[in-house]
CSV table of C-alpha atoms and ligand atoms in Angstrom, one decimal:
chain,number,residue,atom,x,y,z
E,1,MET,CA,-16.7,-19.3,-14.9
E,2,ILE,CA,-17.7,-15.7,-15.5
E,3,ASP,CA,-20.4,-15.6,-18.3
E,4,THR,CA,-20.6,-12.4,-20.3
E,5,ASP,CA,-21.3,-11.2,-23.8
E,6,VAL,CA,-17.9,-9.8,-24.5
E,7,LEU,CA,-14.5,-10.1,-22.9
E,8,VAL,CA,-12.4,-6.9,-23.4
E,9,ILE,CA,-8.6,-7.5,-23.1
E,10,GLY,CA,-6.9,-4.2,-22.2
E,11,ALA,CA,-8.1,-1.2,-20.1
E,12,GLY,CA,-6.3,1.4,-22.1
E,13,PRO,CA,-8.2,4.3,-23.7
E,14,THR,CA,-9.4,2.1,-26.6
E,15,GLY,CA,-10.7,-0.7,-24.3
E,16,LEU,CA,-12.4,1.9,-22.0
E,17,PHE,CA,-14.3,3.7,-24.8
E,18,CYS,CA,-15.3,0.3,-26.3
E,19,VAL,CA,-16.9,-0.6,-22.9
E,20,HIS,CA,-19.1,2.5,-23.4
E,21,GLN,CA,-20.0,1.5,-27.0
E,22,LEU,CA,-20.9,-2.1,-25.8
E,23,GLY,CA,-22.9,-0.6,-23.0
E,24,ILE,CA,-25.1,1.7,-25.1
E,25,ILE,CA,-26.0,-1.1,-27.4
E,26,GLY,CA,-27.0,-3.3,-24.4
E,27,LEU,CA,-24.1,-5.8,-24.3
E,28,LYS,CA,-22.4,-6.8,-21.1
E,29,CYS,CA,-18.6,-7.0,-20.8
E,30,GLU,CA,-15.8,-7.7,-18.4
E,31,VAL,CA,-12.4,-6.2,-18.7
E,32,VAL,CA,-9.0,-7.8,-17.9
E,33,ASP,CA,-5.7,-5.9,-17.7
E,34,ASN,CA,-2.2,-7.0,-16.8
E,35,LEU,CA,-1.5,-3.6,-15.1
E,36,ASP,CA,-2.6,-2.8,-11.6
E,37,LYS,CA,-4.4,0.3,-12.8
E,38,ILE,CA,-6.8,1.4,-15.5
E,39,GLY,CA,-5.6,3.6,-18.4
E,40,GLY,CA,-3.0,1.7,-20.4
E,41,GLN,CA,-0.1,3.8,-21.9
E,42,CYS,CA,-1.9,7.1,-20.8
E,43,ILE,CA,-1.6,6.2,-17.2
E,44,GLU,CA,1.6,4.1,-17.2
E,45,LEU,CA,3.8,6.2,-19.5
E,46,TYR,CA,2.5,9.8,-19.5
E,47,PRO,CA,-0.1,10.5,-16.8
E,48,ASP,CA,1.1,14.2,-16.5
E,49,LYS,CA,1.7,14.9,-20.2
E,50,PRO,CA,-0.8,17.0,-22.2
E,51,ILE,CA,-2.6,15.5,-25.1
E,52,TYR,CA,-3.8,18.0,-27.7
E,53,ASP,CA,-5.6,15.8,-30.3
E,54,ILE,CA,-8.7,14.3,-28.5
E,55,PRO,CA,-11.7,15.6,-30.5
E,56,ALA,CA,-13.5,18.5,-28.7
E,57,ILE,CA,-11.0,18.5,-25.8
E,58,PRO,CA,-8.3,21.1,-26.6
E,59,VAL,CA,-6.0,19.7,-24.0
E,60,CYS,CA,-6.0,17.1,-21.2
E,61,THR,CA,-3.4,15.0,-19.5
E,62,GLY,CA,-3.2,11.2,-19.8
E,63,GLU,CA,-4.6,10.9,-16.3
E,64,GLU,CA,-7.5,13.3,-17.0
E,65,LEU,CA,-8.4,11.5,-20.2
E,66,THR,CA,-8.5,8.2,-18.3
E,67,ASN,CA,-10.6,9.6,-15.4
E,68,ASN,CA,-13.1,11.0,-17.9
E,69,LEU,CA,-13.3,7.7,-19.8
E,70,ILE,CA,-13.9,5.9,-16.5
E,71,LYS,CA,-16.6,8.5,-15.6
E,72,GLN,CA,-18.3,8.0,-18.9
E,73,ILE,CA,-18.7,4.2,-18.4
E,74,LYS,CA,-19.8,4.4,-14.8
E,75,PRO,CA,-23.5,3.7,-15.6
E,76,PHE,CA,-22.5,0.2,-16.9
E,77,LYS,CA,-20.9,-0.9,-13.6
E,78,THR,CA,-18.3,-2.9,-15.5
E,79,ASN,CA,-16.0,-5.3,-13.6
E,80,PHE,CA,-12.3,-4.8,-14.1
E,81,HIS,CA,-9.9,-7.6,-13.4
E,82,LEU,CA,-6.6,-5.9,-12.9
E,83,SER,CA,-3.1,-7.3,-12.4
E,84,ASP,CA,-4.3,-10.3,-14.3
E,85,ARG,CA,-3.2,-11.4,-17.8
E,86,VAL,CA,-5.2,-13.3,-20.3
E,87,GLU,CA,-3.1,-16.3,-21.1
E,88,GLU,CA,-5.3,-18.7,-23.0
E,89,VAL,CA,-8.1,-18.4,-25.5
E,90,LYS,CA,-10.0,-21.4,-26.8
E,91,LYS,CA,-13.2,-22.0,-28.9
E,92,ASP,CA,-16.0,-24.0,-27.3
E,93,LYS,CA,-18.9,-24.3,-29.8
E,94,ASN,CA,-20.3,-20.8,-30.2
E,95,ASN,CA,-18.3,-19.3,-27.3
E,96,TRP,CA,-14.8,-18.4,-26.4
E,97,ILE,CA,-13.3,-19.6,-23.2
E,98,THR,CA,-10.6,-17.4,-21.8
E,99,LYS,CA,-8.2,-18.2,-18.9
E,100,THR,CA,-6.1,-15.7,-17.0
E,101,SER,CA,-2.8,-15.9,-15.1
E,102,LYS,CA,-4.8,-15.7,-11.8
E,103,GLY,CA,-6.9,-18.7,-12.9
E,104,LYS,CA,-10.1,-16.8,-13.7
E,105,GLU,CA,-12.2,-18.2,-16.6
E,106,PHE,CA,-14.6,-16.3,-18.8
E,107,LYS,CA,-17.1,-17.5,-21.3
E,108,SER,CA,-18.1,-15.0,-24.0
E,109,SER,CA,-19.5,-15.0,-27.5
E,110,SER,CA,-16.9,-12.4,-28.5
E,111,ILE,CA,-13.5,-11.2,-27.4
E,112,ILE,CA,-12.2,-7.7,-28.1
E,113,ILE,CA,-8.4,-7.4,-27.9
E,114,ALA,CA,-7.5,-3.8,-27.0
E,115,GLY,CA,-4.0,-4.9,-25.9
E,116,GLY,CA,-2.0,-1.9,-27.2
E,117,VAL,CA,1.6,-2.9,-27.6
E,118,GLY,CA,1.1,-6.0,-25.5
E,119,SER,CA,1.3,-6.4,-21.8
E,120,PHE,CA,3.6,-4.2,-19.8
E,121,GLU,CA,6.1,-6.3,-17.8
E,122,PRO,CA,8.8,-5.2,-15.4
E,123,ARG,CA,12.4,-5.1,-16.7
E,124,LYS,CA,14.1,-7.8,-14.5
E,125,PHE,CA,17.6,-8.4,-13.1
E,126,PRO,CA,19.8,-10.0,-15.6
E,127,VAL,CA,21.3,-12.3,-12.9
E,128,LYS,CA,20.0,-15.9,-13.4
E,129,GLU,CA,19.7,-16.9,-9.7
E,130,CYS,CA,17.1,-14.1,-9.2
E,131,GLU,CA,14.3,-16.2,-10.8
E,132,LYS,CA,14.4,-18.6,-7.8
E,133,PHE,CA,13.5,-15.8,-5.4
E,134,GLU,CA,11.2,-13.8,-7.6
E,135,GLY,CA,7.9,-13.0,-6.0
E,136,LYS,CA,9.3,-13.9,-2.6
E,137,GLN,CA,12.3,-11.8,-1.7
E,138,ILE,CA,13.0,-10.4,-5.1
E,139,LEU,CA,10.2,-8.1,-6.1
E,140,TYR,CA,9.5,-5.7,-9.0
E,141,SER,CA,6.4,-4.1,-7.5
E,142,ILE,CA,5.1,-3.6,-4.0
E,143,LYS,CA,1.7,-4.9,-2.9
E,144,ASP,CA,2.1,-4.6,0.9
E,145,LYS,CA,4.8,-2.4,2.2
E,146,ASN,CA,4.3,-3.7,5.8
E,147,VAL,CA,6.3,-6.9,5.0
E,148,PHE,CA,9.5,-4.7,4.9
E,149,LYS,CA,9.0,-3.3,8.4
E,150,ASN,CA,12.3,-3.7,10.5
E,151,LYS,CA,14.0,-5.6,7.6
E,152,THR,CA,16.9,-4.8,5.3
E,153,VAL,CA,15.8,-3.8,1.9
E,154,SER,CA,18.1,-3.3,-1.1
E,155,ILE,CA,16.5,-1.1,-3.7
E,156,PHE,CA,17.9,-1.0,-7.3
E,157,GLY,CA,17.1,1.7,-9.8
E,158,GLY,CA,17.5,5.4,-10.6
E,159,GLY,CA,14.0,6.6,-11.5
E,160,ASP,CA,11.1,7.9,-9.5
E,161,SER,CA,9.9,4.5,-8.3
E,162,ALA,CA,13.2,3.6,-6.8
E,163,LEU,CA,13.6,7.0,-5.2
E,164,ASP,CA,10.0,7.2,-3.8
E,165,TRP,CA,10.2,3.7,-2.3
E,166,ALA,CA,13.6,4.3,-0.8
E,167,ILE,CA,12.2,7.4,0.9
E,168,GLU,CA,9.1,5.7,2.1
E,169,LEU,CA,10.7,2.5,3.3
E,170,SER,CA,13.5,4.3,5.1
E,171,ILE,CA,11.0,5.3,7.8
E,172,ASP,CA,11.0,1.8,9.4
E,173,SER,CA,13.4,-0.4,7.3
E,174,LYS,CA,17.1,-0.4,6.8
E,175,VAL,CA,17.4,0.8,3.1
E,176,GLN,CA,20.2,0.7,0.6
E,177,LEU,CA,19.6,2.5,-2.7
E,178,ILE,CA,21.8,1.0,-5.4
E,179,HIS,CA,22.1,2.6,-8.8
E,180,ARG,CA,24.5,1.9,-11.7
E,181,ARG,CA,25.1,5.6,-12.4
E,182,ASP,CA,25.9,8.6,-10.2
E,183,GLU,CA,22.9,10.6,-11.5
E,184,PHE,CA,19.3,9.8,-10.8
E,185,ARG,CA,16.5,10.3,-13.3
E,186,GLY,CA,13.6,11.1,-10.9
E,187,ALA,CA,11.9,14.3,-9.7
E,188,GLN,CA,14.5,16.8,-8.3
E,189,ALA,CA,12.6,17.0,-4.9
E,190,SER,CA,12.9,13.2,-4.5
E,191,ILE,CA,16.6,13.2,-5.4
E,192,ASP,CA,17.2,16.0,-2.9
E,193,LYS,CA,15.3,14.1,-0.2
E,194,VAL,CA,17.3,10.9,-0.8
E,195,LYS,CA,20.5,12.8,-0.5
E,196,GLU,CA,19.4,14.4,2.7
E,197,LEU,CA,18.3,11.0,4.1
E,198,SER,CA,21.7,9.6,3.0
E,199,LYS,CA,23.5,12.3,5.0
E,200,GLU,CA,21.4,11.6,8.0
E,201,GLY,CA,22.4,7.9,7.7
E,202,LYS,CA,18.8,6.8,7.0
E,203,ILE,CA,19.5,5.5,3.5
E,204,GLU,CA,22.8,4.0,2.4
E,205,LEU,CA,23.5,5.3,-1.1
E,206,LEU,CA,25.6,3.0,-3.4
E,207,THR,CA,26.1,4.5,-6.9
E,208,LYS,CA,28.0,3.0,-9.9
E,209,TYR,CA,27.1,-0.5,-8.5
E,210,GLN,CA,25.2,-3.3,-10.2
E,211,LEU,CA,23.9,-6.6,-8.9
E,212,LYS,CA,26.4,-9.4,-9.4
E,213,SER,CA,25.1,-12.4,-7.5
E,214,VAL,CA,22.5,-13.6,-5.0
E,215,ASP,CA,23.4,-16.0,-2.2
E,216,GLY,CA,21.0,-18.2,-0.2
E,217,ASP,CA,19.1,-21.5,-0.5
E,218,SER,CA,15.4,-21.2,0.2
E,219,LYS,CA,15.9,-17.6,1.3
E,220,ILE,CA,18.3,-14.8,0.3
E,221,LYS,CA,21.1,-14.3,2.8
E,222,SER,CA,23.1,-11.7,1.0
E,223,ILE,CA,23.8,-10.2,-2.4
E,224,SER,CA,27.0,-9.1,-4.0
E,225,VAL,CA,27.2,-5.8,-6.0
E,226,LYS,CA,30.0,-4.8,-8.3
E,227,HIS,CA,31.3,-1.3,-8.7
E,228,ASP,CA,32.4,0.2,-12.0
E,229,ASP,CA,36.0,0.0,-10.8
E,230,GLY,CA,35.7,-3.8,-10.4
E,231,THR,CA,35.5,-4.0,-6.6
E,232,VAL,CA,32.8,-6.2,-5.1
E,233,LYS,CA,30.7,-5.6,-2.0
E,234,LYS,CA,28.7,-8.1,-0.1
E,235,ILE,CA,25.5,-6.9,1.5
E,236,GLU,CA,23.3,-8.9,4.0
E,237,THR,CA,19.7,-8.3,3.1
E,238,ASN,CA,16.1,-9.6,3.4
E,239,TYR,CA,14.5,-8.1,0.3
E,240,VAL,CA,15.8,-7.0,-3.1
E,241,LEU,CA,13.6,-4.6,-5.1
E,242,GLY,CA,14.2,-3.8,-8.8
E,243,PHE,CA,12.7,-0.7,-10.4
E,244,PHE,CA,14.0,-0.6,-13.9
E,245,GLY,CA,10.9,0.5,-15.7
E,246,LEU,CA,8.6,-1.6,-17.9
E,247,ILE,CA,9.0,-3.4,-21.2
E,248,MET,CA,6.2,-4.2,-23.5
E,249,LYS,CA,5.7,-7.7,-24.7
E,250,LEU,CA,3.1,-9.0,-27.1
E,251,GLY,CA,2.9,-11.9,-24.6
E,252,PRO,CA,0.5,-14.8,-24.8
E,253,ILE,CA,-1.5,-13.2,-27.7
E,254,VAL,CA,0.9,-14.8,-30.2
E,255,ASN,CA,-0.5,-18.3,-29.2
E,256,TRP,CA,-4.2,-17.6,-29.9
E,257,GLY,CA,-4.3,-18.7,-33.5
E,258,LEU,CA,-4.5,-15.2,-34.8
E,259,ASN,CA,-2.8,-13.9,-38.0
E,260,LEU,CA,0.0,-11.6,-37.0
E,261,ASP,CA,1.9,-8.9,-39.0
E,262,LYS,CA,5.0,-7.7,-37.2
E,263,LYS,CA,3.5,-7.9,-33.7
E,264,HIS,CA,0.1,-6.4,-34.9
E,265,ILE,CA,-3.1,-8.2,-35.6
E,266,PRO,CA,-4.6,-7.6,-39.1
E,267,VAL,CA,-8.3,-6.8,-39.1
E,268,ASP,CA,-11.0,-5.8,-41.6
E,269,THR,CA,-12.1,-2.2,-41.4
E,270,GLU,CA,-15.8,-3.0,-41.3
E,271,LYS,CA,-16.0,-4.6,-37.9
E,272,PHE,CA,-12.3,-4.8,-36.9
E,273,GLU,CA,-12.6,-8.6,-36.8
E,274,THR,CA,-9.5,-10.8,-36.9
E,275,ASN,CA,-9.1,-14.1,-38.9
E,276,GLN,CA,-10.9,-15.8,-36.0
E,277,GLN,CA,-14.7,-15.3,-36.0
E,278,GLY,CA,-15.8,-13.5,-32.9
E,279,ILE,CA,-12.3,-12.1,-32.0
E,280,PHE,CA,-11.9,-8.4,-32.7
E,281,ALA,CA,-8.8,-6.3,-32.3
E,282,ILE,CA,-8.8,-2.5,-31.9
E,283,GLY,CA,-6.4,0.3,-30.9
E,284,ASP,CA,-2.6,0.2,-31.2
E,285,ILE,CA,-2.6,-3.6,-31.5
E,286,CYS,CA,-4.5,-3.8,-34.8
E,287,THR,CA,-3.3,-3.1,-38.3
E,288,TYR,CA,-5.0,-2.3,-41.6
E,289,PRO,CA,-4.1,-0.1,-44.6
E,290,GLY,CA,-3.9,3.5,-43.3
E,291,LYS,CA,-3.9,2.6,-39.6
E,292,LEU,CA,-2.9,5.6,-37.3
E,293,LYS,CA,-1.7,4.7,-33.8
E,294,LEU,CA,-3.8,7.4,-32.2
E,295,ILE,CA,-6.4,7.4,-29.4
E,296,LEU,CA,-9.1,8.8,-31.7
E,297,SER,CA,-8.6,5.9,-34.2
E,298,GLY,CA,-9.0,3.5,-31.3
E,299,PHE,CA,-12.3,5.1,-30.3
E,300,HIS,CA,-13.7,4.7,-33.9
E,301,GLU,CA,-12.5,1.1,-34.1
E,302,GLY,CA,-14.1,0.3,-30.7
E,303,ALA,CA,-17.4,1.7,-31.9
E,304,LEU,CA,-17.5,-0.6,-34.9
E,305,ALA,CA,-16.1,-3.7,-33.1
E,306,ALA,CA,-18.8,-3.4,-30.4
E,307,ARG,CA,-21.5,-3.5,-33.1
E,308,GLY,CA,-19.7,-6.4,-34.7
E,309,CYS,CA,-20.0,-8.3,-31.4
E,310,PHE,CA,-23.8,-7.9,-31.4
E,311,LYS,CA,-24.7,-10.6,-33.9
E,312,TYR,CA,-22.7,-13.2,-31.9
E,313,ALA,CA,-24.3,-12.1,-28.6
E,314,ARG,CA,-27.9,-11.7,-29.9
E,315,PRO,CA,-28.1,-13.9,-33.1
E,316,ASP,CA,-31.9,-13.6,-33.2
E,317,GLU,CA,-32.0,-9.8,-33.0
E,318,THR,CA,-31.2,-7.0,-35.4
E,319,LEU,CA,-29.2,-4.0,-34.1
E,320,ARG,CA,-30.9,-0.7,-34.8
E,321,PHE,CA,-28.9,2.4,-35.4
E,322,GLU,CA,-29.7,5.0,-32.8
E,323,PHE,CA,-28.4,8.4,-31.7
E,324,THR,CA,-27.5,8.9,-28.0
E,325,THR,CA,-29.3,12.2,-28.1
E,326,THR,CA,-32.7,10.8,-28.8
E,327,SER,CA,-32.7,7.0,-28.1
E,328,LYS,CA,-34.9,6.1,-25.1
E,329,SER,CA,-33.2,2.7,-24.7
E,330,VAL,CA,-29.7,4.3,-24.7
E,331,HIS,CA,-31.0,6.8,-22.1
E,332,ASP,CA,-32.3,3.9,-20.0
E,333,ARG,CA,-28.9,2.1,-20.2
E,334,LEU,CA,-27.1,5.3,-19.2
E,335,GLY,CA,-29.5,5.9,-16.4
E,336,VAL,CA,-30.4,9.3,-17.9
E,337,LYS,CA,-33.5,10.9,-16.2
E,338,LYS,CA,-36.0,12.9,-18.3
E,339,ASN,CA,-34.8,16.3,-17.1
E,340,ASP,CA,-31.0,15.5,-17.4
W,401,FAD,C1,4.6,9.3,-24.6
W,401,FAD,C2,3.4,9.0,-25.4
W,401,FAD,C3,2.7,10.1,-25.8
W,401,FAD,C4,1.5,9.9,-26.6
W,401,FAD,N1,0.8,11.0,-27.0
W,401,FAD,C5,-0.3,10.8,-27.8
W,401,FAD,C6,-1.1,11.9,-28.2
W,401,FAD,O1,-0.8,13.0,-28.0
W,401,FAD,N2,-2.3,11.6,-28.9
W,401,FAD,C7,-2.7,10.3,-29.2
W,401,FAD,O2,-3.7,10.1,-29.9
W,401,FAD,N3,-1.9,9.2,-28.8
W,401,FAD,C8,-0.8,9.4,-28.1
W,401,FAD,N4,0.0,8.4,-27.8
W,401,FAD,C9,-0.4,7.0,-28.2
W,401,FAD,C10,-1.5,6.5,-27.3
W,401,FAD,O3,-1.2,6.5,-26.0
W,401,FAD,C11,-1.9,5.1,-27.8
W,401,FAD,O4,-2.3,5.2,-29.1
W,401,FAD,C12,-3.0,4.5,-26.9
W,401,FAD,O5,-2.6,4.4,-25.6
W,401,FAD,C13,-3.4,3.1,-27.5
W,401,FAD,O6,-4.5,2.7,-26.6
W,401,FAD,P1,-4.8,1.2,-26.5
W,401,FAD,O7,-6.0,1.1,-25.5
W,401,FAD,O8,-5.0,0.6,-27.8
W,401,FAD,O9,-3.5,0.5,-25.9
W,401,FAD,P2,-2.7,0.7,-24.5
W,401,FAD,O10,-2.9,2.1,-24.0
W,401,FAD,O11,-1.3,0.3,-24.8
W,401,FAD,O12,-3.4,-0.3,-23.5
W,401,FAD,C14,-3.4,-1.7,-23.7
W,401,FAD,C15,-3.6,-2.4,-22.4
W,401,FAD,O13,-3.7,-3.8,-22.7
W,401,FAD,C16,-3.1,-4.5,-21.6
W,401,FAD,N5,-2.8,-5.9,-22.1
W,401,FAD,C17,-2.1,-6.3,-23.2
W,401,FAD,N6,-2.1,-7.6,-23.3
W,401,FAD,C18,-2.8,-8.1,-22.3
W,401,FAD,C19,-3.1,-9.4,-21.9
W,401,FAD,N7,-2.8,-10.5,-22.5
W,401,FAD,N8,-3.9,-9.5,-20.7
W,401,FAD,C20,-4.3,-8.5,-20.0
W,401,FAD,N9,-4.0,-7.2,-20.4
W,401,FAD,C21,-3.3,-7.0,-21.5
W,401,FAD,C22,-1.9,-3.7,-21.3
W,401,FAD,O14,-1.4,-4.0,-19.9
W,401,FAD,C23,-2.4,-2.3,-21.4
W,401,FAD,O15,-2.8,-1.7,-20.2
W,401,FAD,C24,1.2,8.6,-27.0
W,401,FAD,C25,1.9,7.5,-26.6
W,401,FAD,C26,3.1,7.7,-25.8
W,401,FAD,C27,3.9,6.5,-25.3
């Protein structure tokens, strides 16, 4: 059981800045995110795109914003629990007990939900039998590419992930790249490379094909793919990889006893607290009159929610308002030296 003041759910821009606000008022927190990286939508959906409305930063990309937020919270040495999803939230006297999909348990006096539009999940094959092999031979992300060495790998998809992995795995695996259309959506350089490797016989390119069925008992033996013209092709394979992008699902949040309004969590605008005492919601996931789904709104909401957590974590203390420019205790928490 990990004991902390606040559990932050979501490592998007809102969750990250909230870690800073918790840190400067002296509260400890842990952060859990379903994704394998920090940054939420900024890193998953638009890392290279320019953002023009972050106060005092005329322009920065999604990735640059994320990197700067990570740099800003460095003094607090916060633990991030990535590729892990908060599944269960339960009250235990004055604390909340939270369980994740990887079996981790947290005890905290408050929870801040900065869950955006919910957890990102991979879009999966629509073929029913795929479930049986999921996580074994049917994969939607790659953790260790070495398992594919000298094996046959059937990669489905037409975007950058499918193209990049087809190129990379073709070095020491037999690769088929299977796409339901003739055109690919990825970077031109990757498309050209795949076509070149296909000409050299290093990647077998199958376009206008979709997965029809999977054959095998405990292990996949072969798959059948169907062409637009109705013909079916059987392929003997060891691994099937699907890269069809991500979908956003509110996920387990719906089961935590919170009031919901069309997939959003209503909050007050004083502390951004939900209908459950000690559970706060900030960023894209919260709703209130006038809510703007912008990063700058998430920053403001995080600042107030962090202060709302204080009374639960330190019931016998009063939180003093302090400026970061002049506060000695804030400087100590940030590790600022006298001449900095
Ligand atoms: C293409 C595009 C361009 C944009 N441009 C701008 C712009 O110019 N300016 C601007 O201000 N905004 C812009 N936005 C909106 C901005 O990205 C969002 O407002 C912002 O990302 C919201 O931040 P967040 O931290 O609330 O949520 P998110 O960034 O969505 O992060 C939420 C995180 O919570 C995690 N999560 C959810 N549920 C769970 C769970 N149960 N367990 C564990 N983790 C969970 C998710 O995996 C995710 O990483 C843009 C959005 C898009 C898609």
